[in-house]
mmCIF file of C-alpha atoms and ligand atoms in Angstrom:
data_model
loop_
_atom_site.group_PDB
_atom_site.id
_atom_site.type_symbol
_atom_site.label_atom_id
_atom_site.label_comp_id
_atom_site.label_asym_id
_atom_site.label_seq_id
_atom_site.Cartn_x
_atom_site.Cartn_y
_atom_site.Cartn_z
ATOM 1 C CA MET A 135 7.611 2.800 -16.145
ATOM 2 C CA GLU A 136 4.665 1.750 -18.276
ATOM 3 C CA THR A 137 1.153 2.804 -17.225
ATOM 4 C CA ILE A 138 -1.917 0.693 -17.990
ATOM 5 C CA PHE A 139 -5.030 2.837 -18.322
ATOM 6 C CA THR A 140 -8.436 2.926 -19.986
ATOM 7 C CA GLU A 141 -10.951 5.704 -20.444
ATOM 8 C CA ARG A 142 -13.628 3.162 -19.528
ATOM 9 C CA HIS A 143 -13.095 4.183 -15.896
ATOM 10 C CA LYS A 144 -15.436 7.100 -16.720
ATOM 11 C CA LEU A 145 -18.332 4.640 -16.850
ATOM 12 C CA ARG A 146 -18.169 4.741 -13.056
ATOM 13 C CA ASN A 147 -19.662 8.197 -12.577
ATOM 14 C CA SER A 148 -22.156 8.008 -9.746
ATOM 15 C CA LYS A 149 -23.848 11.220 -8.680
ATOM 16 C CA THR A 150 -24.372 10.529 -5.013
ATOM 17 C CA GLU A 151 -22.434 9.475 -1.930
ATOM 18 C CA LEU A 152 -23.944 9.362 1.540
ATOM 19 C CA HIS A 153 -21.595 11.504 3.630
ATOM 20 C CA GLY A 154 -22.343 13.260 6.891
ATOM 21 C CA GLY A 155 -26.048 12.571 6.523
ATOM 22 C CA GLU A 156 -26.215 14.230 3.117
ATOM 23 C CA PHE A 157 -26.008 13.067 -0.461
ATOM 24 C CA VAL A 158 -22.878 14.713 -1.869
ATOM 25 C CA GLU A 159 -20.889 14.407 -5.084
ATOM 26 C CA PRO A 160 -18.761 11.298 -4.555
ATOM 27 C CA PHE A 161 -15.172 11.864 -3.404
ATOM 28 C CA GLU A 162 -14.287 8.961 -5.725
ATOM 29 C CA ARG A 163 -14.985 10.625 -9.091
ATOM 30 C CA PRO A 164 -13.642 10.406 -12.663
ATOM 31 C CA SER A 165 -11.446 13.500 -12.417
ATOM 32 C CA ARG A 166 -9.176 11.590 -10.023
ATOM 33 C CA ALA A 167 -7.921 9.373 -12.808
ATOM 34 C CA GLU A 168 -7.701 12.298 -15.230
ATOM 35 C CA TYR A 169 -5.354 14.202 -12.918
ATOM 36 C CA ILE A 170 -3.190 11.115 -12.476
ATOM 37 C CA ILE A 171 -2.902 10.264 -16.168
ATOM 38 C CA GLY A 172 -2.284 13.951 -16.879
ATOM 39 C CA ARG A 173 0.676 13.941 -14.502
ATOM 40 C CA VAL A 174 1.973 10.677 -15.977
ATOM 41 C CA ARG A 175 2.008 12.412 -19.375
ATOM 42 C CA ASP A 176 3.434 15.704 -18.060
ATOM 43 C CA VAL A 177 6.506 14.109 -16.523
ATOM 44 C CA GLY A 178 6.979 11.545 -19.302
ATOM 45 C CA LEU A 179 6.829 8.608 -16.908
ATOM 46 C CA GLY A 180 6.670 6.141 -19.786
ATOM 47 C CA SER A 181 4.326 4.602 -22.320
ATOM 48 C CA ILE A 182 0.569 4.423 -21.671
ATOM 49 C CA SER A 183 -1.251 1.289 -22.835
ATOM 50 C CA GLU A 184 -4.808 0.008 -22.998
ATOM 51 C CA PRO A 185 -5.564 -3.130 -20.978
ATOM 52 C CA ASP A 186 -5.995 -6.559 -22.550
ATOM 53 C CA ASP A 187 -9.168 -8.554 -21.815
ATOM 54 C CA PHE A 188 -8.631 -11.488 -19.458
ATOM 55 C CA GLY A 189 -12.357 -12.094 -19.050
ATOM 56 C CA LEU A 190 -14.269 -13.038 -15.917
ATOM 57 C CA ASP A 191 -12.322 -16.126 -14.825
ATOM 58 C CA PRO A 192 -9.546 -14.250 -12.941
ATOM 59 C CA ILE A 193 -12.235 -12.237 -11.113
ATOM 60 C CA ARG A 194 -14.186 -15.359 -10.197
ATOM 61 C CA ALA A 195 -10.937 -16.886 -8.932
ATOM 62 C CA ILE A 196 -11.049 -14.342 -6.095
ATOM 63 C CA HIS A 197 -14.673 -13.392 -5.570
ATOM 64 C CA ASP A 198 -17.811 -15.348 -4.693
ATOM 65 C CA LYS A 199 -19.816 -16.327 -7.786
ATOM 66 C CA GLY A 200 -23.118 -15.040 -6.401
ATOM 67 C CA PHE A 201 -21.485 -11.717 -5.569
ATOM 68 C CA ILE A 202 -20.138 -11.241 -9.094
ATOM 69 C CA ASP A 203 -23.496 -12.248 -10.578
ATOM 70 C CA PHE A 204 -25.143 -9.670 -8.283
ATOM 71 C CA LEU A 205 -22.794 -6.854 -9.338
ATOM 72 C CA GLN A 206 -23.636 -7.472 -12.981
ATOM 73 C CA VAL A 207 -27.414 -7.173 -12.547
ATOM 74 C CA ALA A 208 -27.826 -4.918 -9.497
ATOM 75 C CA TRP A 209 -28.367 -1.661 -11.389
ATOM 76 C CA ASP A 210 -30.884 -3.172 -13.821
ATOM 77 C CA GLU A 211 -32.855 -4.831 -11.026
ATOM 78 C CA TRP A 212 -32.840 -1.628 -8.988
ATOM 79 C CA GLN A 213 -34.126 0.357 -11.950
ATOM 80 C CA SER A 214 -36.812 -2.191 -12.715
ATOM 81 C CA GLU A 215 -38.236 -1.530 -9.230
ATOM 82 C CA GLY A 216 -38.854 2.057 -10.331
ATOM 83 C CA PHE A 217 -36.528 3.595 -7.737
ATOM 84 C CA LYS A 218 -35.475 7.134 -8.640
ATOM 85 C CA GLY A 219 -32.036 7.381 -7.032
ATOM 86 C CA GLU A 220 -28.880 5.305 -7.259
ATOM 87 C CA ALA A 221 -28.830 1.870 -5.630
ATOM 88 C CA LEU A 222 -27.805 1.678 -2.001
ATOM 89 C CA PRO A 223 -28.676 -0.662 0.863
ATOM 90 C CA THR A 224 -30.860 0.254 3.792
ATOM 91 C CA VAL A 225 -30.827 -2.982 5.807
ATOM 92 C CA TRP A 226 -28.102 -5.489 6.744
ATOM 93 C CA PRO A 227 -27.846 -9.062 8.055
ATOM 94 C CA ALA A 228 -26.729 -7.659 11.415
ATOM 95 C CA ARG A 229 -25.967 -9.557 14.642
ATOM 96 C CA ARG A 230 -28.266 -12.547 15.366
ATOM 97 C CA MET A 231 -30.065 -12.288 11.993
ATOM 98 C CA THR A 232 -29.849 -14.951 9.279
ATOM 99 C CA GLN A 233 -27.276 -14.866 6.496
ATOM 100 C CA ARG A 234 -29.818 -16.196 3.981
ATOM 101 C CA ILE A 235 -29.560 -14.330 0.669
ATOM 102 C CA PRO A 236 -32.789 -12.442 -0.124
ATOM 103 C CA THR A 237 -34.338 -12.431 -3.595
ATOM 104 C CA HIS A 238 -35.401 -8.755 -3.631
ATOM 105 C CA ILE A 239 -32.727 -6.324 -4.789
ATOM 106 C CA GLU A 240 -33.106 -4.240 -1.601
ATOM 107 C CA GLY A 241 -32.190 -7.261 0.510
ATOM 108 C CA ARG A 242 -29.380 -8.385 -1.768
ATOM 109 C CA LEU A 243 -27.814 -4.918 -1.638
ATOM 110 C CA GLY A 244 -27.699 -5.230 2.141
ATOM 111 C CA TYR A 245 -26.308 -8.761 1.938
ATOM 112 C CA TYR A 246 -23.447 -7.828 -0.400
ATOM 113 C CA ALA A 247 -22.647 -4.314 0.884
ATOM 114 C CA LEU A 248 -20.248 -3.675 3.760
ATOM 115 C CA ALA A 249 -21.071 0.052 3.787
ATOM 116 C CA CYS A 250 -23.657 2.316 2.222
ATOM 117 C CA GLU A 251 -21.745 5.440 1.193
ATOM 118 C CA THR A 252 -21.062 3.782 -2.166
ATOM 119 C CA THR A 253 -23.961 3.640 -4.591
ATOM 120 C CA ILE A 254 -24.293 1.328 -7.570
ATOM 121 C CA SER A 255 -25.134 3.311 -10.704
ATOM 122 C CA ASP A 256 -25.269 2.857 -14.461
ATOM 123 C CA GLY A 257 -21.886 1.652 -15.741
ATOM 124 C CA THR A 258 -20.522 0.613 -12.363
ATOM 125 C CA TRP A 259 -20.037 -3.026 -13.345
ATOM 126 C CA GLU A 260 -18.492 -2.164 -16.717
ATOM 127 C CA ALA A 261 -15.963 0.226 -15.161
ATOM 128 C CA SER A 262 -15.154 -2.236 -12.363
ATOM 129 C CA PHE A 263 -14.562 -5.028 -14.873
ATOM 130 C CA ALA A 264 -12.277 -2.743 -16.907
ATOM 131 C CA SER A 265 -10.401 -1.711 -13.754
ATOM 132 C CA ALA A 266 -9.661 -5.361 -12.963
ATOM 133 C CA GLN A 267 -8.367 -5.843 -16.518
ATOM 134 C CA VAL A 268 -6.011 -2.885 -15.959
ATOM 135 C CA ALA A 269 -4.567 -4.688 -12.922
ATOM 136 C CA LEU A 270 -4.349 -8.020 -14.758
ATOM 137 C CA THR A 271 -2.591 -6.464 -17.730
ATOM 138 C CA GLY A 272 -0.024 -4.883 -15.426
ATOM 139 C CA ALA A 273 0.552 -8.255 -13.779
ATOM 140 C CA GLN A 274 1.041 -9.929 -17.128
ATOM 141 C CA ARG A 275 3.576 -7.248 -18.121
ATOM 142 C CA LEU A 276 5.657 -8.243 -15.096
ATOM 143 C CA ASN A 277 5.337 -11.881 -16.095
ATOM 144 C CA ASP A 278 6.644 -10.840 -19.500
ATOM 145 C CA GLY A 279 9.726 -9.274 -17.948
ATOM 146 C CA ALA A 280 8.903 -5.704 -16.915
ATOM 147 C CA LYS A 281 10.510 -4.619 -13.620
ATOM 148 C CA ALA A 282 7.674 -2.323 -12.576
ATOM 149 C CA VAL A 283 4.278 -1.316 -13.961
ATOM 150 C CA PHE A 284 1.639 1.190 -12.889
ATOM 151 C CA SER A 285 -1.931 -0.093 -13.202
ATOM 152 C CA LEU A 286 -4.036 3.076 -13.019
ATOM 153 C CA CYS A 287 -7.146 1.324 -11.742
ATOM 154 C CA ARG A 288 -10.422 3.136 -11.179
ATOM 155 C CA PRO A 289 -12.662 2.330 -9.399
ATOM 156 C CA PRO A 290 -10.287 1.244 -6.638
ATOM 157 C CA GLY A 291 -10.442 -2.246 -5.152
ATOM 158 C CA HIS A 292 -8.905 -2.846 -1.730
ATOM 159 C CA HIS A 293 -12.154 -2.618 0.270
ATOM 160 C CA ALA A 294 -13.860 -5.240 -1.920
ATOM 161 C CA ALA A 295 -13.923 -8.542 -0.006
ATOM 162 C CA ILE A 296 -14.696 -12.084 -1.148
ATOM 163 C CA ASP A 297 -18.427 -11.307 -1.285
ATOM 164 C CA MET A 298 -18.801 -7.655 -0.281
ATOM 165 C CA TYR A 299 -18.432 -4.226 -1.911
ATOM 166 C CA GLY A 300 -18.165 -0.766 -0.352
ATOM 167 C CA GLY A 301 -15.722 2.050 0.268
ATOM 168 C CA TYR A 302 -15.892 2.892 -3.483
ATOM 169 C CA CYS A 303 -14.661 -0.640 -4.330
ATOM 170 C CA PHE A 304 -16.403 -3.484 -6.190
ATOM 171 C CA ILE A 305 -13.701 -5.869 -7.475
ATOM 172 C CA ASN A 306 -10.431 -6.246 -5.567
ATOM 173 C CA ASN A 307 -7.968 -5.387 -8.319
ATOM 174 C CA ALA A 308 -4.816 -6.058 -6.273
ATOM 175 C CA ALA A 309 -6.123 -9.453 -5.150
ATOM 176 C CA VAL A 310 -7.106 -10.421 -8.685
ATOM 177 C CA ALA A 311 -3.588 -9.497 -9.830
ATOM 178 C CA ALA A 312 -2.029 -11.475 -6.966
ATOM 179 C CA GLN A 313 -4.014 -14.576 -7.906
ATOM 180 C CA HIS A 314 -2.981 -14.142 -11.532
ATOM 181 C CA PHE A 315 0.664 -14.189 -10.482
ATOM 182 C CA LEU A 316 0.100 -17.365 -8.459
ATOM 183 C CA ASP A 317 -1.762 -19.005 -11.334
ATOM 184 C CA THR A 318 1.054 -18.215 -13.756
ATOM 185 C CA GLY A 319 4.027 -19.518 -11.804
ATOM 186 C CA SER A 320 4.702 -17.295 -8.795
ATOM 187 C CA LYS A 321 4.981 -19.138 -5.478
ATOM 188 C CA ARG A 322 4.849 -16.167 -3.120
ATOM 189 C CA VAL A 323 3.272 -12.746 -3.562
ATOM 190 C CA ALA A 324 3.409 -9.796 -1.159
ATOM 191 C CA ILE A 325 0.809 -7.020 -1.114
ATOM 192 C CA LEU A 326 1.772 -3.811 0.658
ATOM 193 C CA ASP A 327 -1.215 -1.513 1.152
ATOM 194 C CA VAL A 328 -0.155 2.108 1.716
ATOM 195 C CA ASP A 329 -3.611 3.635 1.224
ATOM 196 C CA PHE A 330 -4.793 5.623 4.246
ATOM 197 C CA HIS A 331 -7.610 3.140 4.824
ATOM 198 C CA HIS A 332 -7.196 -0.458 5.903
ATOM 199 C CA GLY A 333 -7.361 -2.893 2.993
ATOM 200 C CA ASN A 334 -10.072 -4.959 4.631
ATOM 201 C CA GLY A 335 -11.064 -6.646 1.395
ATOM 202 C CA THR A 336 -7.563 -7.845 0.596
ATOM 203 C CA GLN A 337 -7.115 -9.071 4.166
ATOM 204 C CA ASP A 338 -10.418 -10.942 3.979
ATOM 205 C CA ILE A 339 -9.474 -12.652 0.722
ATOM 206 C CA PHE A 340 -6.068 -13.928 1.873
ATOM 207 C CA TYR A 341 -6.635 -14.287 5.634
ATOM 208 C CA GLU A 342 -6.400 -18.096 5.662
ATOM 209 C CA ARG A 343 -3.619 -18.396 3.087
ATOM 210 C CA ASP A 344 0.168 -18.498 3.233
ATOM 211 C CA ASP A 345 0.884 -17.798 -0.443
ATOM 212 C CA VAL A 346 0.143 -14.066 -0.120
ATOM 213 C CA LEU A 347 1.694 -11.848 2.547
ATOM 214 C CA PHE A 348 -0.611 -8.887 3.188
ATOM 215 C CA ILE A 349 0.696 -5.832 5.050
ATOM 216 C CA SER A 350 -1.333 -2.660 5.562
ATOM 217 C CA LEU A 351 -0.419 0.757 6.968
ATOM 218 C CA HIS A 352 -3.564 2.719 7.788
ATOM 219 C CA GLY A 353 -5.642 4.922 10.048
ATOM 220 C CA ASP A 354 -6.650 3.104 13.238
ATOM 221 C CA PRO A 355 -10.043 1.493 12.531
ATOM 222 C CA LEU A 356 -11.266 2.728 15.909
ATOM 223 C CA GLU A 357 -11.093 6.175 14.307
ATOM 224 C CA ALA A 358 -11.320 5.538 10.565
ATOM 225 C CA PHE A 359 -13.197 3.657 7.841
ATOM 226 C CA PRO A 360 -13.681 0.688 7.491
ATOM 227 C CA HIS A 361 -13.951 0.710 11.309
ATOM 228 C CA PHE A 362 -14.440 -3.047 11.766
ATOM 229 C CA LEU A 363 -11.168 -4.526 10.517
ATOM 230 C CA GLY A 364 -7.489 -3.603 10.546
ATOM 231 C CA HIS A 365 -6.413 -3.989 14.163
ATOM 232 C CA ALA A 366 -2.847 -4.961 15.015
ATOM 233 C CA ASP A 367 -3.914 -8.281 16.556
ATOM 234 C CA GLU A 368 -5.381 -9.549 13.253
ATOM 235 C CA MET A 369 -2.576 -11.766 11.961
ATOM 236 C CA GLY A 370 -4.282 -14.448 9.855
ATOM 237 C CA ILE A 371 -5.628 -17.850 10.866
ATOM 238 C CA GLY A 372 -4.739 -21.478 10.110
ATOM 239 C CA VAL A 373 -1.880 -21.719 7.645
ATOM 240 C CA GLY A 374 -2.393 -17.997 7.113
ATOM 241 C CA LYS A 375 -1.252 -17.149 10.639
ATOM 242 C CA GLY A 376 1.517 -14.578 10.409
ATOM 243 C CA TYR A 377 0.749 -13.678 6.784
ATOM 244 C CA THR A 378 -1.431 -10.680 7.656
ATOM 245 C CA VAL A 379 0.289 -7.718 9.291
ATOM 246 C CA ASN A 380 -1.477 -4.488 10.275
ATOM 247 C CA TYR A 381 0.033 -1.171 11.310
ATOM 248 C CA PRO A 382 -2.874 1.027 12.483
ATOM 249 C CA MET A 383 -1.860 4.596 13.335
ATOM 250 C CA PRO A 384 -3.680 7.436 15.098
ATOM 251 C CA PRO A 385 -5.012 10.775 13.844
ATOM 252 C CA GLY A 386 -2.282 13.277 13.059
ATOM 253 C CA THR A 387 0.361 10.666 12.215
ATOM 254 C CA ASP A 388 3.279 12.426 10.494
ATOM 255 C CA PHE A 389 5.718 11.083 7.930
ATOM 256 C CA PRO A 390 8.555 10.023 10.296
ATOM 257 C CA THR A 391 6.095 7.885 12.279
ATOM 258 C CA TRP A 392 4.456 6.493 9.148
ATOM 259 C CA ARG A 393 7.832 5.808 7.544
ATOM 260 C CA ALA A 394 9.023 3.903 10.614
ATOM 261 C CA ALA A 395 6.094 1.521 10.104
ATOM 262 C CA LEU A 396 6.903 1.303 6.401
ATOM 263 C CA ILE A 397 10.508 0.327 7.133
ATOM 264 C CA LYS A 398 9.252 -2.488 9.406
ATOM 265 C CA ALA A 399 6.869 -3.619 6.666
ATOM 266 C CA LEU A 400 9.614 -3.592 4.043
ATOM 267 C CA ALA A 401 11.859 -5.682 6.319
ATOM 268 C CA LYS A 402 9.089 -8.283 6.619
ATOM 269 C CA ILE A 403 8.645 -8.308 2.853
ATOM 270 C CA ALA A 404 12.389 -8.732 2.312
ATOM 271 C CA GLU A 405 12.388 -11.653 4.742
ATOM 272 C CA TYR A 406 9.409 -13.249 2.947
ATOM 273 C CA ALA A 407 11.322 -12.891 -0.353
ATOM 274 C CA PRO A 408 8.270 -12.793 -2.638
ATOM 275 C CA ASP A 409 8.496 -13.426 -6.363
ATOM 276 C CA VAL A 410 6.573 -10.206 -6.876
ATOM 277 C CA LEU A 411 5.389 -7.201 -4.847
ATOM 278 C CA ILE A 412 2.040 -5.490 -5.335
ATOM 279 C CA ILE A 413 1.576 -1.992 -3.931
ATOM 280 C CA SER A 414 -2.007 -0.979 -3.186
ATOM 281 C CA LEU A 415 -1.223 2.663 -3.878
ATOM 282 C CA GLY A 416 -3.550 5.119 -2.196
ATOM 283 C CA VAL A 417 -2.324 8.670 -1.676
ATOM 284 C CA ASP A 418 -5.053 9.663 0.782
ATOM 285 C CA THR A 419 -2.293 9.775 3.421
ATOM 286 C CA PHE A 420 -1.723 13.334 2.095
ATOM 287 C CA GLU A 421 -2.016 16.109 4.678
ATOM 288 C CA THR A 422 -4.988 17.842 3.048
ATOM 289 C CA ASP A 423 -6.963 14.760 2.018
ATOM 290 C CA PRO A 424 -10.603 15.575 2.828
ATOM 291 C CA ILE A 425 -11.559 12.194 4.330
ATOM 292 C CA SER A 426 -8.331 11.088 6.049
ATOM 293 C CA PHE A 427 -6.082 12.130 8.938
ATOM 294 C CA PHE A 428 -2.402 11.492 8.193
ATOM 295 C CA LYS A 429 0.028 14.317 7.490
ATOM 296 C CA LEU A 430 2.251 13.282 4.584
ATOM 297 C CA LYS A 431 3.550 16.039 2.294
ATOM 298 C CA SER A 432 4.129 15.736 -1.448
ATOM 299 C CA ASP A 433 7.907 15.200 -1.124
ATOM 300 C CA ASP A 434 7.286 12.376 1.346
ATOM 301 C CA PHE A 435 5.678 10.336 -1.436
ATOM 302 C CA THR A 436 8.924 10.516 -3.419
ATOM 303 C CA THR A 437 10.892 9.438 -0.361
ATOM 304 C CA TYR A 438 8.775 6.395 0.355
ATOM 305 C CA GLY A 439 8.662 5.427 -3.308
ATOM 306 C CA ALA A 440 12.447 5.155 -3.100
ATOM 307 C CA ASP A 441 12.149 3.126 0.107
ATOM 308 C CA ILE A 442 9.951 0.626 -1.757
ATOM 309 C CA GLY A 443 12.300 0.636 -4.737
ATOM 310 C CA SER A 444 15.224 -0.259 -2.499
ATOM 311 C CA LEU A 445 13.767 -3.778 -2.204
ATOM 312 C CA HIS A 446 14.550 -4.288 -5.923
ATOM 313 C CA LEU A 447 11.556 -6.572 -6.399
ATOM 314 C CA PRO A 448 9.368 -6.852 -9.506
ATOM 315 C CA THR A 449 6.635 -4.420 -8.483
ATOM 316 C CA LEU A 450 3.086 -3.786 -9.635
ATOM 317 C CA PHE A 451 1.528 -0.516 -8.486
ATOM 318 C CA VAL A 452 -2.271 -0.749 -8.327
ATOM 319 C CA MET A 453 -4.111 2.552 -7.839
ATOM 320 C CA GLU A 454 -6.426 2.762 -4.837
ATOM 321 C CA GLY A 455 -7.581 5.951 -3.047
ATOM 322 C CA GLY A 456 -6.634 9.628 -2.821
ATOM 323 C CA TYR A 457 -9.198 12.426 -2.640
ATOM 324 C CA ASP A 458 -7.292 15.718 -2.644
ATOM 325 C CA ILE A 459 -7.894 15.654 -6.343
ATOM 326 C CA ALA A 460 -5.823 18.692 -7.309
ATOM 327 C CA GLU A 461 -2.727 17.034 -5.832
ATOM 328 C CA ILE A 462 -3.483 13.381 -6.554
ATOM 329 C CA GLY A 463 -1.472 13.320 -9.778
ATOM 330 C CA VAL A 464 1.641 14.837 -8.245
ATOM 331 C CA ASN A 465 1.544 12.625 -5.154
ATOM 332 C CA THR A 466 0.915 9.410 -7.078
ATOM 333 C CA VAL A 467 3.595 10.029 -9.670
ATOM 334 C CA ASN A 468 6.024 11.131 -6.940
ATOM 335 C CA VAL A 469 5.825 7.584 -5.532
ATOM 336 C CA LEU A 470 6.520 6.084 -8.951
ATOM 337 C CA GLN A 471 9.409 8.454 -9.681
ATOM 338 C CA GLY A 472 10.875 7.853 -6.231
ATOM 339 C CA PHE A 473 10.706 4.119 -6.912
ATOM 340 C CA GLU A 474 12.452 4.543 -10.258
ATOM 341 C CA SER A 475 15.179 6.749 -8.780
ATOM 342 C CA VAL A 476 16.733 3.750 -7.028
ATOM 343 C CA SER A 477 15.903 0.947 -9.449
HETATM 344 ZN ZN1 ZN B 245 -8.336 5.113 1.097
#
């Protein structure tokens, strides 16, 4: 399986995350991608290629124009205010307040952020743009005939909504790839999100559409980030009704329970018969992940990779989360090798 990867991910190297009332080194850090690409090389998964440049249009096809404009200038505007730390919001358009977009950077951060653990720092936009190109290049490889491709995206994307960033995500890489497939001939795309956290951004983007089936397995939002989306009764609206499927699961969920939900999800995908399948691949379901509460072991990733492979669909793996960094390479590549073992 070919891997698409660029060293430009290192441009996203923020120094602070707000966690437990303290500023800590971000869980989402450059070494994550280094461990993954190292494992890809160690096992000889396949060739490793730089992304092509598809420009801004595929990103604007998914995200709000004002939001993308904001991401490009946020760091410069923040700096020009003379602030010493990295950019993060302190106020939101909460219940019964207006949704008018402020002019001051402090207000615009609050308008476009869905959470404040994730700072904007120097290079954030450049790395996010490159990450989207990694996803787009993987998608184009499938269009060109590849059966499966691994887009090693960083920063991740599945929390990024139409006009909101947060949860370490700025551009929704999986959604951008899905739209690229639709714009180049696919009629139906399925996105299966196996990251520990609900893919609220992807759900938001496709919630009123029937050309993308979105299924997410994740920690119950009553107990886990992003806390305000991902319940089982969210199923899409309008023509999109039935094209969003959520499987929230409680703290301590083990692999047999998680896999039972996966098998249901795969049956729905098989019934939908998509032209292509995108996997939002987060491995923060691992038992020792520091910010999650599922109990998957390393071998379980191989097993479920094979489960996904048994669908025999053209498949694009898009990297999302995973924060037990020492094991992230093994767990991620286990999924890919499991997939290949049956294809
Ligand atoms: Zn996650």
